[in-house]
Tab-separated table of C-alpha atoms in Angstrom:
chain	number	residue	atom	x	y	z
A	1	MET	CA	-147.506	-107.836	-152.909
A	2	LYS	CA	-147.707	-110.095	-149.873
A	3	LYS	CA	-150.744	-112.349	-149.878
A	4	ILE	CA	-152.949	-111.914	-146.843
A	5	THR	CA	-154.474	-115.047	-145.362
A	6	PHE	CA	-157.218	-115.157	-142.814
A	7	ILE	CA	-156.693	-118.807	-141.911
A	8	PRO	CA	-154.682	-118.160	-138.683
A	9	LEU	CA	-157.256	-115.608	-137.558
A	10	PHE	CA	-160.079	-117.996	-138.386
A	11	ILE	CA	-158.414	-120.794	-136.393
A	12	ALA	CA	-157.867	-118.453	-133.449
A	13	VAL	CA	-161.526	-117.421	-133.449
A	14	VAL	CA	-162.696	-121.034	-133.659
A	15	LEU	CA	-160.424	-122.071	-130.766
A	16	PHE	CA	-161.653	-119.163	-128.669
A	17	LEU	CA	-165.274	-120.098	-129.322
A	18	VAL	CA	-164.540	-123.724	-128.412
A	19	PHE	CA	-162.896	-122.498	-125.199
A	20	LEU	CA	-165.856	-120.252	-124.412
A	21	PHE	CA	-168.728	-122.581	-125.222
A	22	PHE	CA	-167.302	-125.996	-124.311
A	23	PRO	CA	-169.823	-127.456	-121.807
A	24	ASN	CA	-168.869	-126.929	-118.175
A	25	LYS	CA	-170.421	-130.254	-117.196
A	26	ILE	CA	-167.876	-132.110	-119.310
A	27	ILE	CA	-164.941	-130.129	-117.903
A	28	GLU	CA	-166.146	-130.775	-114.346
A	29	LYS	CA	-166.050	-134.533	-114.979
A	30	TRP	CA	-162.334	-134.218	-115.712
A	31	ILE	CA	-161.693	-132.790	-112.229
A	32	SER	CA	-161.258	-135.853	-110.025
A	33	ASP	CA	-162.092	-136.140	-106.331
A	34	ASP	CA	-158.392	-136.796	-105.672
A	35	ARG	CA	-157.526	-133.456	-107.244
A	36	VAL	CA	-160.144	-131.739	-105.089
A	37	GLU	CA	-158.685	-133.387	-101.978
A	38	LEU	CA	-155.180	-132.146	-102.779
A	39	ALA	CA	-156.555	-128.666	-103.424
A	40	LYS	CA	-157.832	-128.489	-99.838
A	41	THR	CA	-154.298	-127.930	-98.545
A	42	GLU	CA	-152.457	-126.626	-101.605
A	43	MET	CA	-153.124	-122.987	-100.625
A	44	ASN	CA	-153.378	-122.205	-104.322
A	45	PRO	CA	-154.798	-118.730	-105.044
A	46	LEU	CA	-156.761	-120.293	-107.900
A	47	VAL	CA	-158.894	-121.979	-105.226
A	48	TYR	CA	-159.798	-119.081	-102.953
A	49	GLN	CA	-159.807	-116.492	-105.756
A	50	GLY	CA	-162.151	-118.653	-107.785
A	51	ALA	CA	-165.611	-120.115	-107.341
A	52	TYR	CA	-165.902	-123.652	-108.710
A	53	MET	CA	-163.419	-125.588	-106.560
A	54	GLN	CA	-164.682	-124.210	-103.249
A	55	SER	CA	-168.282	-124.710	-104.331
A	56	ARG	CA	-167.499	-128.342	-105.003
A	57	MET	CA	-165.759	-128.742	-101.634
A	58	LEU	CA	-168.746	-127.228	-99.848
A	59	LYS	CA	-171.140	-129.770	-101.367
A	60	GLY	CA	-170.244	-132.192	-98.586
A	61	ASP	CA	-172.638	-132.022	-95.645
A	62	ASN	CA	-169.769	-132.355	-93.176
A	63	MET	CA	-167.470	-129.663	-94.590
A	64	MET	CA	-166.170	-127.055	-92.114
A	65	PRO	CA	-163.637	-124.767	-93.859
A	66	ILE	CA	-160.975	-122.745	-92.059
A	67	PHE	CA	-160.404	-119.137	-93.126
A	68	GLY	CA	-157.135	-117.499	-92.117
A	69	SER	CA	-153.798	-116.335	-93.451
A	70	SER	CA	-150.170	-117.435	-93.216
A	71	GLU	CA	-150.660	-119.597	-90.110
A	72	LEU	CA	-152.556	-122.100	-92.261
A	73	VAL	CA	-149.338	-123.198	-93.985
A	74	ARG	CA	-147.689	-124.010	-90.614
A	75	PHE	CA	-148.205	-127.731	-91.061
A	76	ASP	CA	-147.258	-130.126	-88.289
A	77	PRO	CA	-148.821	-133.354	-86.956
A	78	PHE	CA	-151.404	-131.357	-84.989
A	79	HIS	CA	-152.518	-129.060	-87.807
A	80	PRO	CA	-156.344	-129.194	-88.107
A	81	TYR	CA	-156.266	-130.821	-91.539
A	82	ASN	CA	-153.903	-133.553	-90.329
A	83	TYR	CA	-155.988	-133.918	-87.191
A	84	THR	CA	-159.219	-134.545	-89.133
A	85	LYS	CA	-157.523	-137.407	-90.977
A	86	ALA	CA	-155.684	-138.963	-88.026
A	87	ALA	CA	-158.632	-138.710	-85.617
A	88	ASP	CA	-161.206	-139.640	-88.275
A	89	THR	CA	-163.408	-136.716	-87.274
A	90	PRO	CA	-167.048	-136.556	-88.393
A	91	TYR	CA	-166.226	-133.361	-90.287
A	92	ASP	CA	-163.841	-132.497	-93.109
A	93	THR	CA	-162.041	-129.213	-93.723
A	94	TYR	CA	-160.198	-127.188	-96.318
A	95	LEU	CA	-157.991	-124.113	-95.986
A	96	VAL	CA	-158.763	-120.632	-97.309
A	97	GLY	CA	-155.970	-118.093	-97.260
A	98	ARG	CA	-152.241	-117.510	-97.331
A	99	GLY	CA	-149.848	-114.755	-96.266
A	100	GLY	CA	-151.450	-111.359	-96.878
A	101	THR	CA	-155.057	-112.513	-96.922
A	102	GLN	CA	-157.079	-110.407	-94.506
A	103	SER	CA	-160.713	-109.655	-93.782
A	104	LEU	CA	-161.517	-107.845	-97.034
A	105	THR	CA	-160.196	-110.689	-99.184
A	106	HIS	CA	-162.276	-113.117	-97.154
A	107	PHE	CA	-165.346	-110.890	-97.451
A	108	MET	CA	-165.176	-111.188	-101.245
A	109	ASN	CA	-164.845	-114.948	-100.967
A	110	ILE	CA	-167.779	-115.250	-98.563
A	111	ALA	CA	-169.919	-113.122	-100.883
A	112	GLU	CA	-168.965	-115.447	-103.749
A	113	GLN	CA	-169.735	-118.663	-101.861
A	114	GLY	CA	-172.850	-117.282	-100.132
A	115	LYS	CA	-175.445	-119.865	-101.127
A	116	ASP	CA	-173.061	-122.784	-100.525
A	117	LEU	CA	-172.191	-121.497	-97.035
A	118	ARG	CA	-175.794	-121.479	-95.847
A	119	GLY	CA	-176.074	-123.656	-92.761
A	120	LYS	CA	-172.342	-124.459	-92.835
A	121	LYS	CA	-170.079	-124.155	-89.825
A	122	VAL	CA	-166.917	-122.196	-90.547
A	123	VAL	CA	-163.759	-121.419	-88.559
A	124	PHE	CA	-162.259	-117.949	-88.992
A	125	ILE	CA	-158.806	-117.248	-87.498
A	126	ILE	CA	-158.128	-113.593	-86.670
A	127	SER	CA	-154.487	-112.480	-86.757
A	128	PRO	CA	-153.495	-109.511	-84.537
A	129	GLN	CA	-151.004	-108.186	-87.099
A	130	TRP	CA	-153.856	-107.383	-89.477
A	131	PHE	CA	-154.860	-104.503	-87.212
A	132	VAL	CA	-151.986	-102.118	-87.856
A	133	LYS	CA	-152.894	-98.447	-88.009
A	134	GLU	CA	-153.005	-98.255	-91.816
A	135	GLY	CA	-154.945	-101.514	-92.218
A	136	LEU	CA	-154.781	-103.585	-95.399
A	137	ASP	CA	-152.418	-102.054	-97.952
A	138	GLU	CA	-152.130	-102.442	-101.714
A	139	PHE	CA	-149.033	-104.642	-101.378
A	140	HIS	CA	-151.009	-107.336	-99.543
A	141	PHE	CA	-154.358	-106.746	-101.243
A	142	SER	CA	-153.299	-106.937	-104.887
A	143	PRO	CA	-151.811	-110.481	-105.001
A	144	ASN	CA	-154.832	-111.890	-103.172
A	145	TYR	CA	-157.446	-109.954	-105.136
A	146	SER	CA	-159.997	-111.880	-107.196
A	147	MET	CA	-161.262	-110.320	-110.407
A	148	LEU	CA	-163.950	-112.990	-110.653
A	149	GLN	CA	-165.299	-112.313	-107.171
A	150	SER	CA	-165.165	-108.533	-107.558
A	151	TYR	CA	-167.195	-108.702	-110.794
A	152	ASP	CA	-169.675	-111.109	-109.240
A	153	LEU	CA	-170.185	-108.658	-106.378
A	154	ALA	CA	-171.436	-106.058	-108.862
A	155	PHE	CA	-174.097	-108.513	-110.062
A	156	ASN	CA	-174.927	-110.050	-106.681
A	157	LYS	CA	-178.686	-109.757	-106.102
A	158	THR	CA	-178.952	-112.066	-103.085
A	159	MET	CA	-176.686	-110.199	-100.661
A	160	ASP	CA	-178.169	-107.479	-98.485
A	161	ARG	CA	-177.994	-104.306	-100.558
A	162	SER	CA	-176.448	-102.089	-97.878
A	163	LEU	CA	-173.799	-104.720	-97.100
A	164	ARG	CA	-172.942	-105.087	-100.782
A	165	LYS	CA	-172.582	-101.306	-101.123
A	166	ARG	CA	-170.297	-101.142	-98.083
A	167	GLY	CA	-168.110	-103.784	-99.678
A	168	MET	CA	-167.934	-101.955	-103.009
A	169	GLU	CA	-167.127	-98.646	-101.290
A	170	ARG	CA	-164.227	-100.298	-99.468
A	171	LEU	CA	-162.910	-102.021	-102.591
A	172	LEU	CA	-162.904	-98.717	-104.476
A	173	GLN	CA	-160.211	-97.494	-102.082
A	174	PHE	CA	-157.641	-99.766	-103.752
A	175	ASP	CA	-155.719	-98.979	-106.937
A	176	THR	CA	-156.249	-102.509	-108.227
A	177	VAL	CA	-159.981	-101.802	-108.446
A	178	GLN	CA	-159.634	-98.181	-109.558
A	179	ARG	CA	-157.485	-99.206	-112.546
A	180	ASP	CA	-160.249	-101.505	-113.829
A	181	HIS	CA	-162.444	-98.871	-115.483
A	182	ILE	CA	-165.321	-101.247	-116.216
A	183	LEU	CA	-165.433	-102.508	-112.638
A	184	ARG	CA	-165.059	-99.035	-111.154
A	185	THR	CA	-167.890	-97.711	-113.320
A	186	MET	CA	-170.152	-100.623	-112.378
A	187	TYR	CA	-169.486	-100.059	-108.679
A	188	GLU	CA	-170.116	-96.327	-108.927
A	189	TYR	CA	-173.307	-97.001	-110.884
A	190	GLU	CA	-174.525	-99.443	-108.235
A	191	LEU	CA	-173.588	-97.099	-105.381
A	192	SER	CA	-175.682	-94.326	-106.960
A	193	ASP	CA	-178.686	-96.677	-107.105
A	194	HIS	CA	-178.526	-96.416	-110.915
A	195	LYS	CA	-179.207	-92.666	-110.768
A	196	GLU	CA	-175.874	-91.289	-112.002
A	197	ARG	CA	-174.070	-91.799	-115.338
A	198	LYS	CA	-176.900	-94.045	-116.472
A	199	ILE	CA	-175.755	-94.661	-120.050
A	200	LEU	CA	-172.142	-95.299	-119.051
A	201	GLY	CA	-173.246	-97.433	-116.120
A	202	ARG	CA	-175.486	-99.609	-118.271
A	203	ALA	CA	-172.757	-99.978	-120.867
A	204	ALA	CA	-170.288	-101.004	-118.160
A	205	LYS	CA	-172.730	-103.601	-116.821
A	206	PHE	CA	-173.225	-104.960	-120.349
A	207	VAL	CA	-169.476	-105.328	-120.945
A	208	GLY	CA	-168.945	-106.482	-117.367
A	209	SER	CA	-171.405	-109.328	-117.791
A	210	PHE	CA	-169.268	-110.791	-120.591
A	211	THR	CA	-166.077	-110.285	-118.580
A	212	ARG	CA	-167.714	-112.052	-115.673
A	213	GLN	CA	-168.746	-115.024	-117.822
A	214	LEU	CA	-165.216	-115.272	-119.175
A	215	GLN	CA	-163.782	-115.250	-115.635
A	216	HIS	CA	-166.043	-118.128	-114.635
A	217	LYS	CA	-165.059	-120.119	-117.703
A	218	LYS	CA	-161.369	-119.535	-116.910
A	219	ASP	CA	-162.022	-120.625	-113.327
A	220	ILE	CA	-163.366	-123.970	-114.513
A	221	TYR	CA	-160.366	-124.527	-116.781
A	222	TYR	CA	-157.897	-123.435	-114.079
A	223	SER	CA	-159.475	-125.969	-111.719
A	224	LEU	CA	-158.096	-128.693	-113.988
A	225	PHE	CA	-154.613	-127.723	-112.824
A	226	VAL	CA	-155.279	-127.146	-109.123
A	227	GLY	CA	-154.028	-129.937	-106.877
A	228	ASP	CA	-150.912	-130.743	-108.904
A	229	PHE	CA	-148.568	-129.909	-106.022
A	230	LYS	CA	-148.536	-132.385	-103.167
A	231	GLY	CA	-146.730	-130.579	-100.357
A	232	ASP	CA	-145.272	-132.013	-97.167
A	233	LEU	CA	-148.080	-131.843	-94.625
A	234	LYS	CA	-145.767	-133.254	-91.916
A	235	ALA	CA	-148.449	-135.672	-90.806
A	236	GLN	CA	-147.609	-138.136	-88.027
A	237	PRO	CA	-150.933	-139.798	-87.210
A	238	GLU	CA	-149.420	-141.747	-84.315
A	239	LEU	CA	-149.091	-138.493	-82.341
A	240	VAL	CA	-152.842	-137.880	-82.594
A	241	GLU	CA	-154.927	-140.998	-83.178
A	242	ASP	CA	-156.376	-142.738	-80.125
A	243	ARG	CA	-154.841	-140.109	-77.813
A	244	THR	CA	-156.685	-138.011	-75.267
A	245	PHE	CA	-156.531	-134.218	-75.299
A	246	ALA	CA	-153.998	-134.288	-72.426
A	247	GLU	CA	-151.842	-136.810	-74.285
A	248	GLN	CA	-151.932	-134.695	-77.447
A	249	ILE	CA	-150.942	-131.611	-75.428
A	250	LYS	CA	-147.971	-133.503	-74.000
A	251	ALA	CA	-146.982	-134.789	-77.445
A	252	SER	CA	-147.203	-131.284	-78.940
A	253	GLU	CA	-145.039	-129.848	-76.160
A	254	GLN	CA	-142.416	-132.500	-76.794
A	255	TYR	CA	-142.629	-131.878	-80.533
A	256	GLY	CA	-142.220	-128.131	-80.050
A	257	SER	CA	-139.384	-128.391	-77.527
A	258	GLU	CA	-137.325	-130.351	-80.045
A	259	ARG	CA	-137.672	-127.486	-82.523
A	260	VAL	CA	-136.856	-124.451	-80.379
A	261	ASN	CA	-133.340	-123.191	-79.600
A	262	ASN	CA	-134.073	-119.795	-78.015
A	263	ASP	CA	-135.728	-118.123	-75.027
A	264	TYR	CA	-138.647	-116.757	-77.054
A	265	GLY	CA	-140.300	-120.061	-77.970
A	266	ILE	CA	-139.696	-119.401	-81.665
A	267	SER	CA	-138.937	-122.305	-83.987
A	268	SER	CA	-135.215	-122.716	-84.543
A	269	HIS	CA	-135.574	-122.507	-88.314
A	270	TYR	CA	-137.439	-119.195	-88.162
A	271	TYR	CA	-135.238	-117.775	-85.419
A	272	ASN	CA	-131.949	-118.642	-87.132
A	273	LYS	CA	-133.084	-117.270	-90.488
A	274	LYS	CA	-135.244	-114.257	-89.613
A	275	ILE	CA	-134.240	-113.056	-86.158
A	276	LYS	CA	-130.804	-114.106	-84.935
A	277	PRO	CA	-128.816	-112.259	-87.659
A	278	LYS	CA	-130.433	-108.933	-86.678
A	279	LEU	CA	-131.527	-109.520	-83.086
A	280	ALA	CA	-129.961	-106.302	-81.760
A	281	LEU	CA	-131.663	-104.225	-84.466
A	282	LEU	CA	-135.062	-105.664	-83.538
A	283	LYS	CA	-134.910	-104.392	-79.964
A	284	ASP	CA	-137.965	-102.124	-79.404
A	285	TYR	CA	-138.750	-102.056	-83.132
A	286	LYS	CA	-142.476	-102.244	-82.362
A	287	SER	CA	-142.438	-99.578	-79.659
A	288	GLU	CA	-144.727	-97.282	-81.678
A	289	GLU	CA	-147.247	-99.910	-82.805
A	290	GLU	CA	-150.745	-100.463	-81.462
A	291	TYR	CA	-153.619	-102.564	-82.750
A	292	THR	CA	-156.698	-100.830	-81.353
A	293	GLU	CA	-157.313	-98.348	-84.183
A	294	SER	CA	-157.379	-99.739	-87.708
A	295	PRO	CA	-159.584	-99.879	-90.835
A	296	GLU	CA	-159.300	-103.637	-90.409
A	297	TYR	CA	-162.019	-103.552	-87.761
A	298	GLU	CA	-164.520	-102.325	-90.356
A	299	ASP	CA	-163.291	-104.987	-92.772
A	300	LEU	CA	-163.799	-107.617	-90.072
A	301	GLN	CA	-167.322	-106.292	-89.589
A	302	LEU	CA	-167.918	-106.875	-93.307
A	303	VAL	CA	-166.902	-110.499	-92.781
A	304	MET	CA	-169.181	-110.904	-89.774
A	305	ASP	CA	-172.117	-109.357	-91.600
A	306	ALA	CA	-171.441	-111.421	-94.737
A	307	PHE	CA	-171.504	-114.667	-92.742
A	308	LYS	CA	-174.793	-113.615	-91.169
A	309	ASP	CA	-176.235	-112.630	-94.539
A	310	ALA	CA	-175.212	-115.992	-96.017
A	311	GLY	CA	-176.731	-117.945	-93.136
A	312	ALA	CA	-173.373	-119.480	-92.181
A	313	LYS	CA	-172.376	-120.406	-88.622
A	314	PRO	CA	-168.866	-119.057	-88.022
A	315	LEU	CA	-166.543	-119.602	-85.083
A	316	PHE	CA	-164.082	-116.731	-84.724
A	317	VAL	CA	-160.705	-117.519	-83.183
A	318	SER	CA	-158.735	-114.755	-81.444
A	319	ILE	CA	-155.008	-115.530	-81.506
A	320	PRO	CA	-152.430	-114.074	-79.075
A	321	LEU	CA	-149.078	-112.518	-79.790
A	322	ASN	CA	-145.844	-114.047	-78.493
A	323	GLY	CA	-145.559	-112.272	-75.134
A	324	LYS	CA	-141.828	-112.746	-74.604
A	325	TRP	CA	-140.941	-111.628	-78.095
A	326	TYR	CA	-143.263	-108.648	-78.106
A	327	ASP	CA	-141.828	-107.514	-74.765
A	328	TYR	CA	-138.396	-107.523	-76.407
A	329	ALA	CA	-139.787	-105.755	-79.485
A	330	GLY	CA	-141.162	-102.937	-77.323
A	331	PHE	CA	-144.856	-103.771	-77.746
A	332	ASP	CA	-145.689	-103.780	-74.053
A	333	LYS	CA	-148.247	-105.845	-72.167
A	334	ASP	CA	-150.642	-102.915	-71.671
A	335	ARG	CA	-150.964	-102.344	-75.411
A	336	ARG	CA	-151.357	-106.039	-76.092
A	337	ASP	CA	-154.091	-106.263	-73.477
A	338	ALA	CA	-155.814	-103.233	-75.007
A	339	TYR	CA	-155.993	-105.081	-78.333
A	340	TYR	CA	-157.163	-108.319	-76.696
A	341	GLU	CA	-159.904	-106.490	-74.792
A	342	LYS	CA	-161.114	-104.617	-77.864
A	343	MET	CA	-161.205	-107.786	-79.962
A	344	ASP	CA	-163.121	-109.583	-77.224
A	345	MET	CA	-165.631	-106.722	-77.170
A	346	VAL	CA	-166.008	-106.770	-80.975
A	347	LEU	CA	-166.573	-110.525	-81.039
A	348	GLU	CA	-168.978	-110.456	-78.103
A	349	LYS	CA	-171.015	-107.710	-79.759
A	350	SER	CA	-171.180	-109.624	-83.062
A	351	GLY	CA	-173.330	-112.370	-81.595
A	352	HIS	CA	-171.242	-115.002	-83.388
A	353	ALA	CA	-169.524	-117.876	-81.603
A	354	TYR	CA	-165.901	-117.194	-80.743
A	355	VAL	CA	-163.001	-118.537	-78.716
A	356	ASP	CA	-160.389	-116.351	-77.038
A	357	TYR	CA	-156.887	-117.832	-76.867
A	358	THR	CA	-155.157	-114.594	-75.903
A	359	ASN	CA	-154.372	-115.837	-72.389
A	360	HIS	CA	-151.898	-118.220	-74.048
A	361	GLU	CA	-149.432	-115.505	-75.110
A	362	ASP	CA	-146.809	-116.866	-72.671
A	363	ASP	CA	-147.786	-120.527	-73.032
A	364	PRO	CA	-144.742	-122.422	-74.393
A	365	TYR	CA	-145.238	-123.996	-77.827
A	366	PHE	CA	-148.714	-122.509	-78.337
A	367	LEU	CA	-147.194	-120.374	-81.104
A	368	THR	CA	-144.446	-121.448	-83.480
A	369	ASP	CA	-142.854	-118.016	-83.919
A	370	THR	CA	-143.655	-114.401	-83.067
A	371	LEU	CA	-147.377	-114.652	-83.858
A	372	HIS	CA	-148.414	-117.829	-85.707
A	373	ILE	CA	-150.420	-120.530	-83.966
A	374	GLY	CA	-149.084	-124.077	-84.232
A	375	TRP	CA	-147.948	-127.138	-82.268
A	376	LYS	CA	-149.854	-126.947	-78.954
A	377	GLY	CA	-152.021	-124.139	-80.291
A	378	TRP	CA	-153.309	-126.440	-83.006
A	379	VAL	CA	-154.224	-129.058	-80.381
A	380	TYR	CA	-156.389	-126.503	-78.601
A	381	LEU	CA	-158.023	-125.500	-81.883
A	382	ASP	CA	-158.602	-129.138	-82.846
A	383	GLN	CA	-160.520	-129.721	-79.627
A	384	THR	CA	-162.430	-126.457	-80.044
A	385	MET	CA	-163.428	-127.470	-83.569
A	386	ASP	CA	-164.604	-130.858	-82.306
A	387	ASP	CA	-166.837	-129.204	-79.715
A	388	PHE	CA	-168.063	-126.567	-82.155
A	389	TYR	CA	-169.047	-129.155	-84.751
A	390	LYS	CA	-170.933	-131.285	-82.230
A	391	HIS	CA	-173.028	-128.487	-80.765
A	392	ASP	CA	-175.380	-125.960	-82.348
């Protein structure tokens, strides 16, 4: 008969307990300031899906983070992060988002960082393509979803109760949340004001509290490995430092012109790879699209309300579409203007600070492709951020 040994199991349990109860303060000392600096531009999901690294970044009095999506990885000499270094601005920044991150993802992050955002100025870039008729879908939500932040939302006692419930109701519309039975039960229990399924709800909260603690411990350990990848930020300080706004505009136009080989103002690399091989097929391919009716507007309202609840001071940035390209794609000027006007109305009504760049849709080199700000667009944003930081 085979002898059964409990030594491997015992070792596994001991290692797990060491992992679970090892002091966070010691782990935090292993995370260097250099690693934190690299994490500001790494666009690693472990940063914006977590809690610790952003909390540490926000400790600086002069930190002004930028929330957005795929435009944030369009690095060039005029990118806001490069600009803060080259121009030695009185503020610092880090980047929150990647392709597929939209308002709901950012809402969860804002709820997580609430206390650290109080009194902080924040830049929030709004992308028109978020506002498709169906809004945020599972394909884009799931890879950017944070289990840690979703569990923390269930236990959040500082956020306005009605705002928290609106967030949970929206999150329950996604399969990623529905498949997590503990989380779903906690949300439903909270939404009923603890009146329905009391025993099951309390049990879910009990189990959920341990899951939440484990997620935070994992977040601390994961932070040890954030900042390992040092990407090419394409910094050229000489194009920015000691130059006036007009000189930076001229430099960005020259920089952009050297990287465009088509009539649409799209970067040659993007055009040759994504558009040129199927140009004929893309004619009028957006003829049925419009951006004035979308669940994304309610998600954006969650973001606006979450910033207000946290006591943050956001600047919302409304980005244009590429006019020439969207004309070719069949998304006519009237429909684009309808979106621009609605977004302007939404931002005006919010009471938050905002800047409207939508009159730049035909401005050469303001965008780097069909819809992403860059080159000259970054120069405008850099100057806007300077002014925003200086004034209350």
